[in-house]
Coordinates of C-alpha atoms and ligand atoms in Angstrom, one line a residue:
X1406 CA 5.7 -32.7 16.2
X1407 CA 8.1 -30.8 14.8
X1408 CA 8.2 -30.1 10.6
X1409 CA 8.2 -26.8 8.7
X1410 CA 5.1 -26.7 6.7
X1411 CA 5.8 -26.5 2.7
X1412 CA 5.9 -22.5 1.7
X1413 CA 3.1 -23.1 -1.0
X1414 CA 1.2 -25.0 1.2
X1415 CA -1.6 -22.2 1.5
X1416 CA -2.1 -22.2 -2.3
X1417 CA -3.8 -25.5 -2.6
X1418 CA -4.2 -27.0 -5.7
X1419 CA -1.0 -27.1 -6.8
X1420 CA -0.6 -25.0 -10.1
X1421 CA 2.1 -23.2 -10.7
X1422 CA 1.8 -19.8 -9.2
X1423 CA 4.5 -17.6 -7.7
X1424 CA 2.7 -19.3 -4.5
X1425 CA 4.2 -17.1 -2.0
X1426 CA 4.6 -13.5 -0.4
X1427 CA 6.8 -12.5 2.2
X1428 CA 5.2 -9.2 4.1
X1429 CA 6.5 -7.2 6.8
X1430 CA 3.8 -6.8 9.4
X1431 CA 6.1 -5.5 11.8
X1432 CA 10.1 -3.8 11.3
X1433 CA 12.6 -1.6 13.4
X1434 CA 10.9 -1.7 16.3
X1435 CA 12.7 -3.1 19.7
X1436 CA 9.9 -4.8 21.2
X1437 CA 6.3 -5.5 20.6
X1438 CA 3.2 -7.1 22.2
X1439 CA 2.3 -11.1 20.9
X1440 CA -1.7 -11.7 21.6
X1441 CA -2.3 -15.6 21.1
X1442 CA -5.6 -16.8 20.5
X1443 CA -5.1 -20.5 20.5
X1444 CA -2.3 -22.6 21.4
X1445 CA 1.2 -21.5 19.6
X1446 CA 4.7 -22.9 19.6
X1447 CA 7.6 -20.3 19.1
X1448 CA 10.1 -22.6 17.5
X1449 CA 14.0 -21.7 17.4
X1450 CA 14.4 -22.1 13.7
X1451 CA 18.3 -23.2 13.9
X1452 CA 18.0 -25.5 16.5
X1453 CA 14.6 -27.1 16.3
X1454 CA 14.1 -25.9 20.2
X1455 CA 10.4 -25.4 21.2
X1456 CA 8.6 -23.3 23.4
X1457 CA 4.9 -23.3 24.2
X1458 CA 2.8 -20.3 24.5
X1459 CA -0.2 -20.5 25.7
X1460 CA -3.9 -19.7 24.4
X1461 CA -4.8 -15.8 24.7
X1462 CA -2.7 -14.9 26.7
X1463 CA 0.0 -11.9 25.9
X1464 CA 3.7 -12.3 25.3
X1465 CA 6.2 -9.3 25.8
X1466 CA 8.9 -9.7 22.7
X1467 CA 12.0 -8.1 23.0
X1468 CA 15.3 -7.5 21.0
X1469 CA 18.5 -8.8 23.0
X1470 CA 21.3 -8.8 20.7
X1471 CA 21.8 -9.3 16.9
X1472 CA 21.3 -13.0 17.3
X1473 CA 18.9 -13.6 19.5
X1474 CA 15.6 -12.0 20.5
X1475 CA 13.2 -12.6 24.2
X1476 CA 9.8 -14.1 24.7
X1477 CA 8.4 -13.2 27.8
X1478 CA 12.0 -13.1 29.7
X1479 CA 13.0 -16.5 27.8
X1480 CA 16.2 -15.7 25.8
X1481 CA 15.6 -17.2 21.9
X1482 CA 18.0 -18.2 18.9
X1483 CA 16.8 -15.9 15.9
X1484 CA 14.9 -16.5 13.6
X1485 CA 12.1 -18.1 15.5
X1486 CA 8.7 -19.1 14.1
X1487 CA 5.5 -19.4 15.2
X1488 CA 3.8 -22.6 14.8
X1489 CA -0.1 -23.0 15.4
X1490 CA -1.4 -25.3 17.4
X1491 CA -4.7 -25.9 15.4
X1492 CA -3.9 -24.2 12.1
X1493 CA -6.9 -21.7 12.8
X1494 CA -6.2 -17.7 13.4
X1495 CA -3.7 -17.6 16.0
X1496 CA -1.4 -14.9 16.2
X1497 CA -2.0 -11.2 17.2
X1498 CA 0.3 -8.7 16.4
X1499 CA -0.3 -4.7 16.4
X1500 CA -4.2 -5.3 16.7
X1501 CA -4.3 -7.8 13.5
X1502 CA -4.7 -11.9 13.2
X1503 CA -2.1 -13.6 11.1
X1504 CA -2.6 -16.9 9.8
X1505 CA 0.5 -17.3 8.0
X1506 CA 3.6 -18.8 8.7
X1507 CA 5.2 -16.1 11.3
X1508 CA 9.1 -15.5 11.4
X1509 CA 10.1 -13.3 13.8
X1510 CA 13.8 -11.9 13.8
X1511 CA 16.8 -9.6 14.5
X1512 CA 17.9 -7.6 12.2
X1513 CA 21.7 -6.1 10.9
X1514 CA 19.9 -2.5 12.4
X1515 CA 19.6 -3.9 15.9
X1516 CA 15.6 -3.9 15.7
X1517 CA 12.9 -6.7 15.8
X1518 CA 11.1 -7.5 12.5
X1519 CA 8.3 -10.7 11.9
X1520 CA 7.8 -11.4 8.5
X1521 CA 4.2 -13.9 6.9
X1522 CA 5.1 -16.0 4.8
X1523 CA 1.6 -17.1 3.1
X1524 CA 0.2 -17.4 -0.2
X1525 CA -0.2 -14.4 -2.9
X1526 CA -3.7 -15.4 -2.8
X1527 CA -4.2 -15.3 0.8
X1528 CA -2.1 -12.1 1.1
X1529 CA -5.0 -10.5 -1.7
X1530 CA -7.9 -12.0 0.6
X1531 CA -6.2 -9.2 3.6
X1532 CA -5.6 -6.3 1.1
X1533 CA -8.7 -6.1 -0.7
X1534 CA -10.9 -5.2 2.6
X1535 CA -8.5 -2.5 3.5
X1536 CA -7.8 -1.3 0.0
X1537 CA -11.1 -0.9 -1.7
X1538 CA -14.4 -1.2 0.7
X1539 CA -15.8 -4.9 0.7
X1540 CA -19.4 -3.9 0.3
X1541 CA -18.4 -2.1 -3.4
X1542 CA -19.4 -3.9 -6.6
X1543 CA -17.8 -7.6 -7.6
X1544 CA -16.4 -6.2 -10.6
X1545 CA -14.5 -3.3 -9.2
X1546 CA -13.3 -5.7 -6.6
X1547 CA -11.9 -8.2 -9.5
X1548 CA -9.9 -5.8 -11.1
X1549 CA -8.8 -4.6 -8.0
X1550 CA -7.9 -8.0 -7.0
X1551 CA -5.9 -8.4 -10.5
X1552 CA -4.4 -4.8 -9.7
X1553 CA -3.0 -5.8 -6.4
X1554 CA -2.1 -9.3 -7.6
X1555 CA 0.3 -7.9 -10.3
X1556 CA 1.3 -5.0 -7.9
X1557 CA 2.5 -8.1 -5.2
X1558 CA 4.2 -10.7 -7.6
X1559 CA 6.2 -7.8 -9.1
X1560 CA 7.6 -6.7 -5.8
X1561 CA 8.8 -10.4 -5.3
X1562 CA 12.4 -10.6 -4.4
X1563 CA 14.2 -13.3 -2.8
X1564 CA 17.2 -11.0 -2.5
X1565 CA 15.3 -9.3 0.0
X1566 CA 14.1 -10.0 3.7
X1567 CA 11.0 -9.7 2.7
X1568 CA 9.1 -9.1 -0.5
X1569 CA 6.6 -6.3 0.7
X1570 CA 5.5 -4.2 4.0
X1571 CA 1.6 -4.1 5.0
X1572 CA 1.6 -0.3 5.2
X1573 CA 0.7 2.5 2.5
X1574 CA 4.1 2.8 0.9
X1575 CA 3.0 -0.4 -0.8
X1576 CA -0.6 -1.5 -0.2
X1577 CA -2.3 -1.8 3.1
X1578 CA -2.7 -5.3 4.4
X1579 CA -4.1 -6.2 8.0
X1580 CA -3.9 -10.1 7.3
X1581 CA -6.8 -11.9 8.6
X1582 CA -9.0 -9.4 9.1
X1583 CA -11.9 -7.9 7.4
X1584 CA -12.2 -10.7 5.1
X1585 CA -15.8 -11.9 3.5
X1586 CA -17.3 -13.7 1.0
X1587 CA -17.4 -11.5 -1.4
X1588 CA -13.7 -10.6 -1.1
X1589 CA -13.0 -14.1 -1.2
X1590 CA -15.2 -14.7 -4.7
X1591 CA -13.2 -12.0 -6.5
X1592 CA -9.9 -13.5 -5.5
X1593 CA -10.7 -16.4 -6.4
X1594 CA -12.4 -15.6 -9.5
X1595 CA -9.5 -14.1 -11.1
X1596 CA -6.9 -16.8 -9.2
X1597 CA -3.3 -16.4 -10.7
X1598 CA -4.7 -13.2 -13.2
X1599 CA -2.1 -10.5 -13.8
X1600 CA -1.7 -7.4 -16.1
X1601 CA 1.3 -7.7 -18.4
X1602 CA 2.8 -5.2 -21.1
X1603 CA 5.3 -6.5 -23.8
X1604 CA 5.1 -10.0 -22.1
X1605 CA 6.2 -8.1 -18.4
X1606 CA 4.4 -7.7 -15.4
X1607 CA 3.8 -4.1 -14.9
X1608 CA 3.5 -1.7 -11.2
X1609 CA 0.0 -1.6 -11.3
X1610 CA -0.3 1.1 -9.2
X1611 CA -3.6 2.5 -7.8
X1612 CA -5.4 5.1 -6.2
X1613 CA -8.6 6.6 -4.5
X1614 CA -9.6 9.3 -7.3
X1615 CA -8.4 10.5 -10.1
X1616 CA -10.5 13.6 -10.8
X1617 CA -11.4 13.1 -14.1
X1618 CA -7.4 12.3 -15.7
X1619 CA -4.9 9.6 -14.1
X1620 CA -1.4 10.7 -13.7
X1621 CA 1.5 9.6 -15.5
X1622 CA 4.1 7.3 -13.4
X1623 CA 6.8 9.5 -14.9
X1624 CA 5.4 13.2 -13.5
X1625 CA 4.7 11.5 -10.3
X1626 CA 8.0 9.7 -9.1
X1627 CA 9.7 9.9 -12.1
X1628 CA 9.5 6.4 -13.1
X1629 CA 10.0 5.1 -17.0
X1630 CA 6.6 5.4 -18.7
X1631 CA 5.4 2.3 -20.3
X1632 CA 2.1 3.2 -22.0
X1633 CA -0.3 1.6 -19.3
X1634 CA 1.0 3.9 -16.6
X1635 CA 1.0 7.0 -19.1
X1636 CA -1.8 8.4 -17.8
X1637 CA -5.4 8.5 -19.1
X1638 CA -8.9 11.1 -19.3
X1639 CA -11.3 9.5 -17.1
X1640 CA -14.9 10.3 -17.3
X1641 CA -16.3 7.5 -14.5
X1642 CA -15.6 10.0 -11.1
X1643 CA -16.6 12.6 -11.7
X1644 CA -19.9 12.2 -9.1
X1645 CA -17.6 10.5 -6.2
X1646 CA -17.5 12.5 -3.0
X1647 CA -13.4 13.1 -4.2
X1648 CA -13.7 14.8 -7.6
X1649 CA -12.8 17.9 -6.0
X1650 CA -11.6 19.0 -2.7
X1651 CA -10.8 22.1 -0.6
X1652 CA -8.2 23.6 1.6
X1653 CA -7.1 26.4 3.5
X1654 CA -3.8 27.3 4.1
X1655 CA -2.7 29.7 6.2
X1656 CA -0.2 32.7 4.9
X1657 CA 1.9 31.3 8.0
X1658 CA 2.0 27.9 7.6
X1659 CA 3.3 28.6 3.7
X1660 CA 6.0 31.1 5.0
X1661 CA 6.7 28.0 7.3
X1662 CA 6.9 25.6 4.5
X1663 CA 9.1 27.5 2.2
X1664 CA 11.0 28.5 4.4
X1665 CA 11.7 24.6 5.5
X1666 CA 12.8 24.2 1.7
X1667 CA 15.5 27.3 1.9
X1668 CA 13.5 30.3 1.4
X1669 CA 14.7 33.6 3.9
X1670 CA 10.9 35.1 3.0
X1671 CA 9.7 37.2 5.9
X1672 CA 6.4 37.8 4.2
X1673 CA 4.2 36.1 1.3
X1674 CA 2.3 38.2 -1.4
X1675 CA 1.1 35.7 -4.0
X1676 CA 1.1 32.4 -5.0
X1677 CA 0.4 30.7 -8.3
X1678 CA 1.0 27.2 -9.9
X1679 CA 3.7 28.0 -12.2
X1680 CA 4.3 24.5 -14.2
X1681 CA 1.4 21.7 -15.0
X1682 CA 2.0 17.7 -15.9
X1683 CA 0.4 16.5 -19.4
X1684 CA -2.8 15.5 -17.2
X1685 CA -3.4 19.1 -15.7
X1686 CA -1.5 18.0 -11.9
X1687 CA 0.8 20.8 -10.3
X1688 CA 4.2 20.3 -10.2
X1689 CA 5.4 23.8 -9.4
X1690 CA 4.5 26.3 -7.4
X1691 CA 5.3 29.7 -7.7
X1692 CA 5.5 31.7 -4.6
X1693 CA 5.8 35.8 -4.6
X1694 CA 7.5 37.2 -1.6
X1695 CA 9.4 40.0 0.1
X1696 CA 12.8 38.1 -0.9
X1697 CA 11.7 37.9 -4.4
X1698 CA 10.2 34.8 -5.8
X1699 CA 10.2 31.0 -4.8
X1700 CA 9.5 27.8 -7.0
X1701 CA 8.8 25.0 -4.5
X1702 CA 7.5 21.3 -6.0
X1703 CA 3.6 20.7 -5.4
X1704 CA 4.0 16.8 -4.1
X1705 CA 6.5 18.6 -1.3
X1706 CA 3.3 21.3 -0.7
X1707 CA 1.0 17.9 -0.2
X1708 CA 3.8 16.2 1.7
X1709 CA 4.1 19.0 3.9
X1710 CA 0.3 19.6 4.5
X1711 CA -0.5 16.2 4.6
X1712 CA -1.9 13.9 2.1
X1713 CA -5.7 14.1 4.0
X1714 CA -5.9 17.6 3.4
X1715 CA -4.0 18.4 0.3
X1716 CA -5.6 15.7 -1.2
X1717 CA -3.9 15.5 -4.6
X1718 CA -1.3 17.6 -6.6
X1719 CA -4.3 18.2 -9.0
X1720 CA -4.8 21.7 -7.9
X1721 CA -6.6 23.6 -10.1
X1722 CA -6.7 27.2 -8.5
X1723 CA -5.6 29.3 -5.5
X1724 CA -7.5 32.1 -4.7
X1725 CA -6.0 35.0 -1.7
X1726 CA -8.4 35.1 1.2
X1727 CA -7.8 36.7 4.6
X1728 CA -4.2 35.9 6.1
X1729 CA -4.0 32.8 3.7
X1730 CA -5.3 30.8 0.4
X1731 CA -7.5 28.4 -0.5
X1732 CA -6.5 25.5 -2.8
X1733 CA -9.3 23.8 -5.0
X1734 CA -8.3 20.6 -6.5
X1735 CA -9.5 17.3 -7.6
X1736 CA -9.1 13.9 -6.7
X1737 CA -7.8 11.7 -3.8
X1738 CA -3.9 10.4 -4.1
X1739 CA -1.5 10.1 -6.4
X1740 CA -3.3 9.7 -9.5
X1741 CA -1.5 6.6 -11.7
X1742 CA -2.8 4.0 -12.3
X1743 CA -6.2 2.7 -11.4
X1744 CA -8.7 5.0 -10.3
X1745 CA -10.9 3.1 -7.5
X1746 CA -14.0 6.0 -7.9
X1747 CA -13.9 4.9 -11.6
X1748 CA -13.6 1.5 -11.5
X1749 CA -16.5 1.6 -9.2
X1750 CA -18.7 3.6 -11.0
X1751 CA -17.5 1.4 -14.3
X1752 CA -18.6 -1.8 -12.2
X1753 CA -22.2 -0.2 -11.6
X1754 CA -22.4 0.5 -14.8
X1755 CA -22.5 -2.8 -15.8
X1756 CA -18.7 -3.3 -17.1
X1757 CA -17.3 -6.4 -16.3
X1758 CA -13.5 -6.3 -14.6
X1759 CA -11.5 -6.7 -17.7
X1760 CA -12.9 -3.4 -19.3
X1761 CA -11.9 -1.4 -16.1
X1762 CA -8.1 -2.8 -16.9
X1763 CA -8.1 -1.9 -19.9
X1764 CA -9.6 1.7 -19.3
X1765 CA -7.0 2.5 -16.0
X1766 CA -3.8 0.2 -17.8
X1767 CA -4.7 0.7 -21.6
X1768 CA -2.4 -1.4 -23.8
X1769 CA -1.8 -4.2 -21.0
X1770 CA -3.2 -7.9 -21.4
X1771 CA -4.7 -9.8 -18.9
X1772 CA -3.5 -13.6 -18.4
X1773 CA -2.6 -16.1 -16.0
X1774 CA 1.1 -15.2 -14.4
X1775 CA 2.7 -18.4 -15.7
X1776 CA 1.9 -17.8 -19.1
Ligands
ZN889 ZN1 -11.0 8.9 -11.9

């Protein structure tokens, strides 16, 4: 049989929600490894040709030309879609089960790229696992759920090829996988629940830790601050593993790094954060050397170093040791927005999922996305 299933098909019951997401799960690659589990069909979108693949066995996908793309050695029309036999989890790609509707196609860059098209809610049900750990509270994983929710329908945009990619530049989704009850109960227990300000959905971003005050969208990427995203104290992490963080750093690998962002320094003498954000974050650094002195930007310090091990631009001193300095800070990521260590804490506390909103996105409201 050959029909293309309804897009909102996944939502069920019919209301009115943005009902679907299209994420990259894979882009600009030229060829990649298809793992089936059941029975699939690869079905040549334009001309309604189908192929059948076979249950678990593992297809070779290749990039040919701009219009057409290989499946094991069989030449394809783009875009072509995968089509479960059974409906169940079929498709493996890069490790992960899929069990949205599956486009893969050529792109104007000559590379391969396979876009899900499934429901915002199902999309939530792969994000929250990966996102915030499935065993935490229900309450934290509610507003994380609401978080994410509002964080996906604002990156909709059918002038695009796809709405969203799966990786951390957005949020982390690994589509079927990981899912559980529980993750399932807070999605569905805030269904269609966004955070709004002046009647607008708002980029409710998120992050690991704060260290005790979230940063404001504008210091961080210079976005326009709307009050939710300004930045707030936050007493709830201060006891999570994160609060506060050390790191070495070699006299070396600084001369390296400022010397990757135009410095001719031979030598370093000193180094000193030399301007601070409203919520206490670095964003200069001062650096004292033998060809006088050099301001470099803290987020290019933690981009340089790595975002595991300069953990946040929340650094709070630097003291000289021997043939480098250590950096104590606090925090894990970026800071805006929602702080996951707080919101945990809040939920053990007893707070329900709207209060930890309203603590991380002050001055938002919390309704249903069609309203
Ligand atoms: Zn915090």
């Amino acid at each position: 049989m050959l029909s293309f299933a309804p897009l909102n098909s996944a939502a069920g019951s019919g209301e009115e929600i943005p009902s679907v997401i299209r994420v990259a799960i894979s882009r600009n690659t030229n060829q990649f490894k298809l793992v089936t589990s059941a029975k699939v069909y690869a079905l040549e979108v334009k001309t309604g040709q189908k192929y059948m693949l076979l249950e678990r066995s593992i297809y070779e996908v290749k990039y040919v030309n701009p219009t057409h793309l290989a499946v094991a050695g069989e030449t394809l029309e783009s875009p072509v879609k995968l089509l479960a036999a059974d409906g169940g989890d079929c498709v493996k790609i890069n490790g992960h089960f899929y069990k949205g509707d599956l486009y893969m196609k050529t792109t104007a860059a000559e590379k391969l790229e396979v876009i899900e098209h499934l429901s915002v809610e199902d999309y939530l049900c792969g994000v929250l696992p990966v996102e915030m750990s499935p065993d935490w509270p229900l309450e934290a994983l509610k507003a994380q759920a609401v978080a994410s929710r509002t964080y996906a329908l604002k990156n909709i945009d059918p002038k695009k090829d796809y709405d969203i990619t799966d990786g951390v530049e957005t949020q982390v989704y690994n589509g079927a996988s990981g899912m559980n009850s529980r993750i399932i109960d807070a999605v569905r227990s805030t269904r269609g629940e966004v955070l709004k300000y002046k009647e607008k959905l708002i980029t409710a971003f998120f992050h690991a830790c704060c260290g005790g005050h979230t940063a404001s969208a504008s210091s961080a990427w210079g976005e326009d601050v709307i009050k939710p995203l300004y930045g707030v104290r936050d007493p709830f992490c201060s006891d999570s593993i994160h609060s506060s963080w050390e790191y070495y750093a070699t006299a070396r690998d600084l001369l390296s790094f400022i010397q990757k962002k135009g410095s001719s320094a031979l030598k370093i003498k000193g180094v000193r954060i030399s301007e601070r954000d409203r919520s206490g974050r670095a964003l200069k650094l001062k650096f004292a050397t033998d060809a006088g002195s050099f301001t470099a930007a803290a987020a290019e310090l933690r981009k340089n170093f790595g975002t595991y091990d300069i953990k946040s631009t929340f650094i709070t001193r630097i003291t000289p040791g021997s043939g480098g300095y250590e950096f104590y800070g606090r925090g894990w990521g970026h800071g805006v927005g929602m702080c996951q260590e707080g919101a945990k804490h809040m939920a053990l506390n007893g707070k329900n999922y709207k209060k930890i909103l309203r603590q991380y996105y002050p001055g938002t409201s919390i309704g249903d996305v069609n309203d």
